[in-house]
PDB file of C-alpha atoms and ligand atoms in Angstrom:
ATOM      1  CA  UNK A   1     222.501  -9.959 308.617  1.00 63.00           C
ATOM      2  CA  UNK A   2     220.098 -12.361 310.572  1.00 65.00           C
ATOM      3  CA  UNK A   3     219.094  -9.324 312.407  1.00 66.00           C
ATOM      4  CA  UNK A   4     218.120  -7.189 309.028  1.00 59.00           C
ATOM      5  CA  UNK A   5     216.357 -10.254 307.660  1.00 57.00           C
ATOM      6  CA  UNK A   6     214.596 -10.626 310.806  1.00 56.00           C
ATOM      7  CA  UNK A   7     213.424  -6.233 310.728  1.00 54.00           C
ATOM      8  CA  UNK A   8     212.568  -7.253 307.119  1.00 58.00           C
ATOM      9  CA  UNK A   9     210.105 -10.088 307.931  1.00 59.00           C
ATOM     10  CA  UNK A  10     208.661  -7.912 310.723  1.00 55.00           C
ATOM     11  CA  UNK A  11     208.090  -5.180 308.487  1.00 57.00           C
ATOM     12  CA  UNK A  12     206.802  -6.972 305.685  1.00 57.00           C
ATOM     13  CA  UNK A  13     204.251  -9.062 308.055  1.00 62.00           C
ATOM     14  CA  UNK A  14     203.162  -6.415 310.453  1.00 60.00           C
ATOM     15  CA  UNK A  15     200.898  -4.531 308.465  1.00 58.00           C
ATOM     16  CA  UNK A  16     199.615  -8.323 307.325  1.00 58.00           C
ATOM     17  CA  UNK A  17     199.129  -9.444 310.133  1.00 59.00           C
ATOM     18  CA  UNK A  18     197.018  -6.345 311.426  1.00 60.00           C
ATOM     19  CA  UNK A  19     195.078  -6.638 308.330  1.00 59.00           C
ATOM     20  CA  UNK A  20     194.158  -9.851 309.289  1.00 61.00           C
ATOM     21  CA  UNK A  21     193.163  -8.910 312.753  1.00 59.00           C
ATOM     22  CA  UNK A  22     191.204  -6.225 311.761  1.00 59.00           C
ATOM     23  CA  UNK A  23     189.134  -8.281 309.274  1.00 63.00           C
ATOM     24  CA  UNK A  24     189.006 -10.994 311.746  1.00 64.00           C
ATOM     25  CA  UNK A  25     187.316  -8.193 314.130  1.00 59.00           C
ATOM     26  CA  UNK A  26     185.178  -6.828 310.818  1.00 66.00           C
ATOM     27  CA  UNK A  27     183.516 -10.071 310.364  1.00 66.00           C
ATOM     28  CA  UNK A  28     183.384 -11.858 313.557  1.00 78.00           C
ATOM     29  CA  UNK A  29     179.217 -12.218 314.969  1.00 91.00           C
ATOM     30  CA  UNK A  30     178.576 -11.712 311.012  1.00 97.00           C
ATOM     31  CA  UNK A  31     176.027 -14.486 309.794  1.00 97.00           C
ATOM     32  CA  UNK A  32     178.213 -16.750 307.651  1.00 97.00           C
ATOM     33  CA  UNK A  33     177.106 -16.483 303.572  1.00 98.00           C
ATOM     34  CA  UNK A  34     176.217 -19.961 302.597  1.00 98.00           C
ATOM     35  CA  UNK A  35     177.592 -20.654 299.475  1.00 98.00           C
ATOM     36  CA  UNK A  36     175.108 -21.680 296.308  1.00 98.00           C
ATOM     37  CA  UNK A  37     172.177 -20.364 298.457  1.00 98.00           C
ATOM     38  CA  UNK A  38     169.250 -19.529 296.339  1.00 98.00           C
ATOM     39  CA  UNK A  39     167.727 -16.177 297.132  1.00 98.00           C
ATOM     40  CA  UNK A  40     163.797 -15.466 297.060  1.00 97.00           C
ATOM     41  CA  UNK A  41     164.251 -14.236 293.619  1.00 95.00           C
ATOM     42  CA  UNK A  42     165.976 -17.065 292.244  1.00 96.00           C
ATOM     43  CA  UNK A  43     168.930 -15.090 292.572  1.00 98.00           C
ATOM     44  CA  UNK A  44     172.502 -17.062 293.290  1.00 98.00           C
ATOM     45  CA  UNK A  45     174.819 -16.239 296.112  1.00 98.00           C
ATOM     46  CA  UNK A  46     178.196 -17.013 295.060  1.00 98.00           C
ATOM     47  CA  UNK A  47     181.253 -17.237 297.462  1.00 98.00           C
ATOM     48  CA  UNK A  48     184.487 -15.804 296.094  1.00 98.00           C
ATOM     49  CA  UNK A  49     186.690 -16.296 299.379  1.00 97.00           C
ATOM     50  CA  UNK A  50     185.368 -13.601 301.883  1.00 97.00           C
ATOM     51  CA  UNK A  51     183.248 -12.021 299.278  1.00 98.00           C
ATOM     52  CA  UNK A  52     179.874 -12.065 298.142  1.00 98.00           C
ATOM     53  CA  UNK A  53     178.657 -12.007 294.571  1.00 98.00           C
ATOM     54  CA  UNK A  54     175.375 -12.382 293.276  1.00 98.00           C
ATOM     55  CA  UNK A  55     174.175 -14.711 289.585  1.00 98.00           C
ATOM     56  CA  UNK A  56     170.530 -12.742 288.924  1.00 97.00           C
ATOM     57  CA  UNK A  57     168.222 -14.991 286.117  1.00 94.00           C
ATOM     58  CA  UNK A  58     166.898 -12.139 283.753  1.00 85.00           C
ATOM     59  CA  UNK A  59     164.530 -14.363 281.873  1.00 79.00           C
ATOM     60  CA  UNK A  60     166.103 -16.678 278.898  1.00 76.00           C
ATOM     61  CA  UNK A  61     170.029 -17.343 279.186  1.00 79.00           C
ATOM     62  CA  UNK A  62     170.540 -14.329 280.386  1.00 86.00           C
ATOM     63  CA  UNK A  63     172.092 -13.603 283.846  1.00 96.00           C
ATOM     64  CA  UNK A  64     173.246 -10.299 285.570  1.00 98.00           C
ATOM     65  CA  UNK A  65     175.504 -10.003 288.933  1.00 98.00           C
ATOM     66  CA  UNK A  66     175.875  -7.533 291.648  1.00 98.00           C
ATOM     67  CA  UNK A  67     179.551  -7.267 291.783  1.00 98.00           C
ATOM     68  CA  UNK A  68     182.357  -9.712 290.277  1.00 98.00           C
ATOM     69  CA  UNK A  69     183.725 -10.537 293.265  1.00 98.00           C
ATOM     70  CA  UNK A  70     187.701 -10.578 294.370  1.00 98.00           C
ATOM     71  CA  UNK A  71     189.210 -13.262 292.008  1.00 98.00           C
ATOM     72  CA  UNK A  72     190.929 -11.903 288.884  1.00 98.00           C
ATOM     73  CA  UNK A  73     190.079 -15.105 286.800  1.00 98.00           C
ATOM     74  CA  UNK A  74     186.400 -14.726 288.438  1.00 98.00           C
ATOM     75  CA  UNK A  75     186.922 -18.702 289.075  1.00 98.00           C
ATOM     76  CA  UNK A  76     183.879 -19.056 291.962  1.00 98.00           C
ATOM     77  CA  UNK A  77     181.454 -17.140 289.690  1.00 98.00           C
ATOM     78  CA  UNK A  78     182.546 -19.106 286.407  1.00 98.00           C
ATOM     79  CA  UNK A  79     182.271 -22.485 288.448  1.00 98.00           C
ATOM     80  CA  UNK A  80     178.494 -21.338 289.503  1.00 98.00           C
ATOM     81  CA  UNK A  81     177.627 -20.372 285.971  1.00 97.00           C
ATOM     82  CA  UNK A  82     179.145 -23.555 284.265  1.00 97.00           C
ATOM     83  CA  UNK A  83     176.605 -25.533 286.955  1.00 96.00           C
ATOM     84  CA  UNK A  84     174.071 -23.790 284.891  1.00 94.00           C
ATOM     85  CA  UNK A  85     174.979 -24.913 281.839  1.00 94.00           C
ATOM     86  CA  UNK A  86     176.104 -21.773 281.264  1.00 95.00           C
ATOM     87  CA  UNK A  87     179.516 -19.629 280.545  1.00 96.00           C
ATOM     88  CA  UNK A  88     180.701 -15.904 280.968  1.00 97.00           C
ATOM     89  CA  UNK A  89     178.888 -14.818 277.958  1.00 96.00           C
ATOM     90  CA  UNK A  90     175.440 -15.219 279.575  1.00 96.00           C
ATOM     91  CA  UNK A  91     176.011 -12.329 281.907  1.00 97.00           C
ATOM     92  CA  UNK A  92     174.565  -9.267 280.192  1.00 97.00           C
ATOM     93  CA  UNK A  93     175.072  -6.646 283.144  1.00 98.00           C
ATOM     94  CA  UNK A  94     177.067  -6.414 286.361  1.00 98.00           C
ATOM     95  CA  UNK A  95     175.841  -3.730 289.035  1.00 98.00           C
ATOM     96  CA  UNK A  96     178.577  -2.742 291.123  1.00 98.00           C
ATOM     97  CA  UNK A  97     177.415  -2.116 295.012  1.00 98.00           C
ATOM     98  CA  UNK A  98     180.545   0.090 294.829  1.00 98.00           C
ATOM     99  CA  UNK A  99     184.270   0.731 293.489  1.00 98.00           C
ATOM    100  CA  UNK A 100     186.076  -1.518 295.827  1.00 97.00           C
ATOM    101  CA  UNK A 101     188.677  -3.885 294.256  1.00 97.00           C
ATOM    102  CA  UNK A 102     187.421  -6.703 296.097  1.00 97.00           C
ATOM    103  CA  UNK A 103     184.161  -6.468 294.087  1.00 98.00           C
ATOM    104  CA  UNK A 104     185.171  -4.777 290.795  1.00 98.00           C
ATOM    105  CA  UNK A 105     188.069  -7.787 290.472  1.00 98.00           C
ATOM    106  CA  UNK A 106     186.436 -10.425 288.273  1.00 98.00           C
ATOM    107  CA  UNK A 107     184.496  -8.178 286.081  1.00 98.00           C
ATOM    108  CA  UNK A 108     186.472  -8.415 282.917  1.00 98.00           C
ATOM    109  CA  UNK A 109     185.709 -11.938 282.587  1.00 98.00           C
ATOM    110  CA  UNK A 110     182.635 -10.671 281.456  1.00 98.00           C
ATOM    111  CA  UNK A 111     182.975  -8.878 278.408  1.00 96.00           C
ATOM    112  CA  UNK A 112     178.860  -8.983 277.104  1.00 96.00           C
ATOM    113  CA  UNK A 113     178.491  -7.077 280.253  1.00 98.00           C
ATOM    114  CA  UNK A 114     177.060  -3.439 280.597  1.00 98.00           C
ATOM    115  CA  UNK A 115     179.046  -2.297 284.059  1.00 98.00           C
ATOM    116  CA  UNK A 116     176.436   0.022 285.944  1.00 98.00           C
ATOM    117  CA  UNK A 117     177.466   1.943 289.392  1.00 98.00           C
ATOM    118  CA  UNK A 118     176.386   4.621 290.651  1.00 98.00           C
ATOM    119  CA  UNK A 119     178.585   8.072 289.490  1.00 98.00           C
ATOM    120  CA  UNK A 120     180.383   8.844 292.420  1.00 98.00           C
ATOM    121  CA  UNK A 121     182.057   5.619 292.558  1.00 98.00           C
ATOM    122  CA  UNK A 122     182.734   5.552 289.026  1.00 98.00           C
ATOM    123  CA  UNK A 123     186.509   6.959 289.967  1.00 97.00           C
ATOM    124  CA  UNK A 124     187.500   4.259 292.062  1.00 97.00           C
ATOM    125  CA  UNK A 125     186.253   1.682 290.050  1.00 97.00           C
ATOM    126  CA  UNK A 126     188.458   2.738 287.333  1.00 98.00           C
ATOM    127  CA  UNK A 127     191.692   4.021 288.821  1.00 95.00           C
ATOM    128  CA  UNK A 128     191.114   7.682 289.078  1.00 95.00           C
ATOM    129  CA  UNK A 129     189.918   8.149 292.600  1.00 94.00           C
ATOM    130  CA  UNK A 130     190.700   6.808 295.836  1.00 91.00           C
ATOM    131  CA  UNK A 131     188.172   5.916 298.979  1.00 92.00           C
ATOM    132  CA  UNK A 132     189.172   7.986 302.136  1.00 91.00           C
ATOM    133  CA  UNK A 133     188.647   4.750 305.184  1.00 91.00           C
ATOM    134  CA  UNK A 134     191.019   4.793 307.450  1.00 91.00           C
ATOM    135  CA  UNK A 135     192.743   1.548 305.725  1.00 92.00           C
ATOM    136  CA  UNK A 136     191.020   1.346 302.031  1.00 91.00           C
ATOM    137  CA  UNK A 137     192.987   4.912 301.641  1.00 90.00           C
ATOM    138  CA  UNK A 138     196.308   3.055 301.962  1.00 90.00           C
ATOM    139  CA  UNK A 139     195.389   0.542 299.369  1.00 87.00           C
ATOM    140  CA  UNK A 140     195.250   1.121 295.992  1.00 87.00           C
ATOM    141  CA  UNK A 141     193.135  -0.912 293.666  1.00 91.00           C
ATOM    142  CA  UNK A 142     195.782  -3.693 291.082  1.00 93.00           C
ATOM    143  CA  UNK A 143     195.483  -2.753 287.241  1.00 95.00           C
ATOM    144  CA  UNK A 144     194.022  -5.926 287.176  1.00 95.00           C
ATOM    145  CA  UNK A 145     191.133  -5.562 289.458  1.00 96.00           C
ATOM    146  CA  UNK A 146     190.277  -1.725 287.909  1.00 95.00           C
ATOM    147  CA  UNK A 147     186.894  -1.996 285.867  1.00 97.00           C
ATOM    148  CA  UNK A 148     185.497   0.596 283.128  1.00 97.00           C
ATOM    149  CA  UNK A 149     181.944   1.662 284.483  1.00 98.00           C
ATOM    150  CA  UNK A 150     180.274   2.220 280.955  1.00 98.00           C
ATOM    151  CA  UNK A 151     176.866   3.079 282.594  1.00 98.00           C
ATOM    152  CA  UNK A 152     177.062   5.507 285.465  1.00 98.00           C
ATOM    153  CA  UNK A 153     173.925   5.806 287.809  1.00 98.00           C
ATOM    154  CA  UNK A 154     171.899   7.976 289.159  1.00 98.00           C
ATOM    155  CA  UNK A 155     170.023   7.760 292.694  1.00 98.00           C
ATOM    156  CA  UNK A 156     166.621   6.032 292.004  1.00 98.00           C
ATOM    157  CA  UNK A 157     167.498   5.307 288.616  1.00 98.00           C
ATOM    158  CA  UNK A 158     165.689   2.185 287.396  1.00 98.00           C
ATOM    159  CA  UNK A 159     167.424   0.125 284.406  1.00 97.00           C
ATOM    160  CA  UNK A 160     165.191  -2.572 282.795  1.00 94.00           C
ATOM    161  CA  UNK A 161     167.716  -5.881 281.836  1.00 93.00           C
ATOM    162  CA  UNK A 162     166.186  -8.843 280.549  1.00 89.00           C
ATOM    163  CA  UNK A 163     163.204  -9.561 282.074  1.00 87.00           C
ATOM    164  CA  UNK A 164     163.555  -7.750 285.171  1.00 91.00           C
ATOM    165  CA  UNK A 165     163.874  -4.263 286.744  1.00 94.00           C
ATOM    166  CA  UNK A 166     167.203  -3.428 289.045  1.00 97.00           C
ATOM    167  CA  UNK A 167     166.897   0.110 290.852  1.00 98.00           C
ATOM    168  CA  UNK A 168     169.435   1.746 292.176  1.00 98.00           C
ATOM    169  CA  UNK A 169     169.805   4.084 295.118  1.00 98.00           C
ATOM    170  CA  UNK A 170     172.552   5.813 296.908  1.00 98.00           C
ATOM    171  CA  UNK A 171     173.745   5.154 300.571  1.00 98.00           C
ATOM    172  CA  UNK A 172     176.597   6.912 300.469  1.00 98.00           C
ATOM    173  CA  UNK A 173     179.179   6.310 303.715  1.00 98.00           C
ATOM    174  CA  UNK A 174     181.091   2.846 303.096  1.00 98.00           C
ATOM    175  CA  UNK A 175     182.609   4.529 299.905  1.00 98.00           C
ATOM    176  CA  UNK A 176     180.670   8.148 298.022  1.00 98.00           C
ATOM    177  CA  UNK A 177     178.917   6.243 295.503  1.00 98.00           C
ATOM    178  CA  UNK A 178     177.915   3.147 297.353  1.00 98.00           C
ATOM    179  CA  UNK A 179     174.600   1.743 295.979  1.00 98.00           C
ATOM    180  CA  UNK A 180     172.029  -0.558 297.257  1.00 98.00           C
ATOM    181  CA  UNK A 181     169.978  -2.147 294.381  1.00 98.00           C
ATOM    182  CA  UNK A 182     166.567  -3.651 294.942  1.00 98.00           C
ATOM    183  CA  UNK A 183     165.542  -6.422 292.107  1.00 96.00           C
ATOM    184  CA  UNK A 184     162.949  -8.889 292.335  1.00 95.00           C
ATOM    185  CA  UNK A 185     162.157  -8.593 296.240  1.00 97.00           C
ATOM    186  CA  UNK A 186     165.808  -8.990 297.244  1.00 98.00           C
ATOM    187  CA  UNK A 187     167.746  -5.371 298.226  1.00 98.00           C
ATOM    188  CA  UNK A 188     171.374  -5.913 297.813  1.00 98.00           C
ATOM    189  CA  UNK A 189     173.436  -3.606 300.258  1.00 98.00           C
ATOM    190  CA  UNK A 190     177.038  -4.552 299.010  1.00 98.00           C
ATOM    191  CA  UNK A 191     179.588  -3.290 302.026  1.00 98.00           C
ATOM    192  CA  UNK A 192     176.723  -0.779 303.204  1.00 98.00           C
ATOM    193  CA  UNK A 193     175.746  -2.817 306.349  1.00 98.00           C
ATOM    194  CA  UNK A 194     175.953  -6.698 307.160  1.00 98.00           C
ATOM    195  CA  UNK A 195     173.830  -9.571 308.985  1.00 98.00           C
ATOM    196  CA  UNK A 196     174.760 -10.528 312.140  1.00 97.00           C
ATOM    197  CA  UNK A 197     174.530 -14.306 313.716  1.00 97.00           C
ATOM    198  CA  UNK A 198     171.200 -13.041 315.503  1.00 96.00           C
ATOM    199  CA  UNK A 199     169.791 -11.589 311.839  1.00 97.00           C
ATOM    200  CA  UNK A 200     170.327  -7.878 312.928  1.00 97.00           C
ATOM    201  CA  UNK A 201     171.675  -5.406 310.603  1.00 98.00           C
ATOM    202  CA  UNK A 202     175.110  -3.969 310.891  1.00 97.00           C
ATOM    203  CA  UNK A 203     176.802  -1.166 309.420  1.00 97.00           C
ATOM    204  CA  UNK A 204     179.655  -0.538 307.133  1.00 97.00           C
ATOM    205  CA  UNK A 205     182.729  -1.543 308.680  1.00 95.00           C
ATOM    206  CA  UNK A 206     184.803   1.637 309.988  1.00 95.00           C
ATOM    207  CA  UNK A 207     188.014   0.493 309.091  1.00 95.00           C
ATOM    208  CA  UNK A 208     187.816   0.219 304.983  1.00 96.00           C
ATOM    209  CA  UNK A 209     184.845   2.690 305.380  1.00 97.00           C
ATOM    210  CA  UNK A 210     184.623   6.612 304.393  1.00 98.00           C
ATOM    211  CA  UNK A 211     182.432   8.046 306.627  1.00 98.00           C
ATOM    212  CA  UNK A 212     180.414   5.524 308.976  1.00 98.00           C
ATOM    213  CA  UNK A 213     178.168   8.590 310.367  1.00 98.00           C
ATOM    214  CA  UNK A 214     176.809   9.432 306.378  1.00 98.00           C
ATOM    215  CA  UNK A 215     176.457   5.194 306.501  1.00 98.00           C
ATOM    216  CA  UNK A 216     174.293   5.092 309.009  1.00 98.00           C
ATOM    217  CA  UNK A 217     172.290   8.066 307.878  1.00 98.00           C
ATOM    218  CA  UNK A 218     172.009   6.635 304.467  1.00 98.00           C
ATOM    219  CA  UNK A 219     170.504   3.432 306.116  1.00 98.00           C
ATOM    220  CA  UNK A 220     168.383   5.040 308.150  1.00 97.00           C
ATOM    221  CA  UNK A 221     166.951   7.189 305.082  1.00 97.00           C
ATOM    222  CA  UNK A 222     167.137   3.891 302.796  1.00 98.00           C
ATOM    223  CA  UNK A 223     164.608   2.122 305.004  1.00 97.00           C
ATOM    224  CA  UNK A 224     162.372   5.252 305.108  1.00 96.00           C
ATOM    225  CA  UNK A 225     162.103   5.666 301.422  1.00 97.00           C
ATOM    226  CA  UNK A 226     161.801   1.606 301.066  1.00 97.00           C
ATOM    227  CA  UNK A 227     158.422   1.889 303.510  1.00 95.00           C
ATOM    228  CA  UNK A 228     157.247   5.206 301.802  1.00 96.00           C
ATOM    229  CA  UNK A 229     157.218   3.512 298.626  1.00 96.00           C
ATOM    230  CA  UNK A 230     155.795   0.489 299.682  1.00 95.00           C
ATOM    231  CA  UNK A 231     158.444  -1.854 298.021  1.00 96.00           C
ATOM    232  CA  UNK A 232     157.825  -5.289 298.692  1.00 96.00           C
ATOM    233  CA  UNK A 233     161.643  -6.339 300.000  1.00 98.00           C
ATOM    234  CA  UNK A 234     161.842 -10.296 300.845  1.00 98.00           C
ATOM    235  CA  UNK A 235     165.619 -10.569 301.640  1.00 98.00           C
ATOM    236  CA  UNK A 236     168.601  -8.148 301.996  1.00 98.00           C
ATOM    237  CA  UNK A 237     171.832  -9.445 300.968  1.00 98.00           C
ATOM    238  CA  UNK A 238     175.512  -8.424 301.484  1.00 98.00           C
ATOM    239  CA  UNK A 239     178.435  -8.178 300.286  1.00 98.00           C
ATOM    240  CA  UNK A 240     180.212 -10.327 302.696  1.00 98.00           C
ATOM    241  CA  UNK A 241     177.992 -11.926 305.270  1.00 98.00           C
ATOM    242  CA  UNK A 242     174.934 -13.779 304.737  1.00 98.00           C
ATOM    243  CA  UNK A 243     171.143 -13.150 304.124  1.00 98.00           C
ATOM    244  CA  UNK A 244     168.757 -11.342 306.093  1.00 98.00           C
ATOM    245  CA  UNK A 245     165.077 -11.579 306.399  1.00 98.00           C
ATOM    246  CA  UNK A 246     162.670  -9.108 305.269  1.00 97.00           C
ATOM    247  CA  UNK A 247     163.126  -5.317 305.548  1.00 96.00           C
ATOM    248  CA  UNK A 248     162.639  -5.478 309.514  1.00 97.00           C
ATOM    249  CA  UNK A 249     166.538  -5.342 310.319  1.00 98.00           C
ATOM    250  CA  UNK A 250     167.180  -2.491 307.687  1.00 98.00           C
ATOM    251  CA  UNK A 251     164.094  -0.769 309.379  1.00 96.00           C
ATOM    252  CA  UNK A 252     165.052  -1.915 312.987  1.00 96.00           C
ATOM    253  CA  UNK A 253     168.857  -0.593 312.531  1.00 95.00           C
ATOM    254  CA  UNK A 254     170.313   1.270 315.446  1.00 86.00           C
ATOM    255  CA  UNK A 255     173.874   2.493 314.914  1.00 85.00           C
TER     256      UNK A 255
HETATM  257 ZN1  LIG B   1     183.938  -2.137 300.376  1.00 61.13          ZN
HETATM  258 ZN1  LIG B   2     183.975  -5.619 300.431  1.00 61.13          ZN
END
């Protein structure tokens, strides 16, 4: 009997365990996200445990995020808005980076929101598709943490909220329909690529990522299109680690 129970707890803690190694790898010489810290834009970085969301001012009362974060009550980002004088109806839009559940989790705590992502992630956000990294395709995504995308994206697309512009583009490799959205000077790379302590850019993770090769492309072709365009970008920001300067590291990036 002792023996079973012991087999049982080995089994059950194992795959924990490894999890916890393997994030412990993920994110060690990552900058550590400060949380509160104001971005260039006057944009909010909110810490929800080892994730990253993001409280954008539109103008007025009205706020949008990139990504809800990993809490099902969304208690971190309701805490940050409440400091605002502010509650969950504020937030008029939420741009998903992409469909993973530790960024689509707190999103129906916001039901004025208009949920944008871009198309091809649209499926995993909502329960229909699956991401294909070597560990995110064991997981599947709670009920709870699922989110309806009423406003699927396009690459390049540009949607007006409030005050401000957010466009979109695709970097597809982390997950198919991983976005980076650009809005007021700050380019917001969700699990697409990370800061390191030294302010270098990282890529996606390979672990919880689909394809690290198309990641590293899509960077690569990201930072081209971001020069070509000439669009001004003051800070990039992440989805778990913290800030970067400028577009130099995105442009500097060497798998
Ligand atoms: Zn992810
Ligand atoms: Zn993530």
């Amino acid at each position: 009997m002792k023996r079973i129970l012991v087999i049982a707890a080995v089994v059950v803690l194992l795959p924990i365990v490894a999890l916890g190694v393997l994030m412990a790898v993920t994110f060690s010489g990552a900058r550590p996200a400060q949380d509160g810290q104001v971005l260039v834009s006057g944009a909010v970085l909110v810490k929800d445990g080892y994730v990253n969301a993001f409280i954008l001012p539109l103008g007025g009362n009205d706020l949008a995020l990139i990504d809800c974060g990993n809490d099902v009550e969304a208690g971190p980002l309701k805490a940050a808005l409440a400091k605002m004088g502010l509650d969950a109806s504020a937030v008029k839009a939420i741009f998903l980076t992409h469909g993973h559940a530790d960024h689509t989790g707190g999103c129906h705590n916001f039901p004025k929101a208009a949920v944008y992502a871009l198309t091809a992630d649209q499926p995993l956000a909502e329960g229909t598709g699956k991401s294909r990294g070597p560990l995110t395709q064991l997981l599947s995504t709670p009920k709870e943490k699922l989110t309806k995308v009423g406003h699927p994206l396009s690459d390049g697309e540009s949607v007006a909220v409030g005050l401000s512009t957010v466009r979109a583009f695709a970097v597809p490799g982390h997950t198919a329909g991983s976005a980076a959205y650009l809005a007021n000077g700050v380019l917001y790379l969700g699990d697409s690529a990370g800061i390191a302590t030294d302010g270098a850019l990282a890529g996606a993770p390979w672990a919880f990522s689909d394809d690290v090769a198309q990641n590293h492309a899509s960077l690569a072709q990201l930072a081209k299109r971001l020069a070509a365009e000439k669009l001004e970008v003051k800070q990039l920001a992440s989805g778990h680690t913290g800030v970067g300067e400028g577009l130099g590291p995105l442009e500097r990036f060497v798998p």
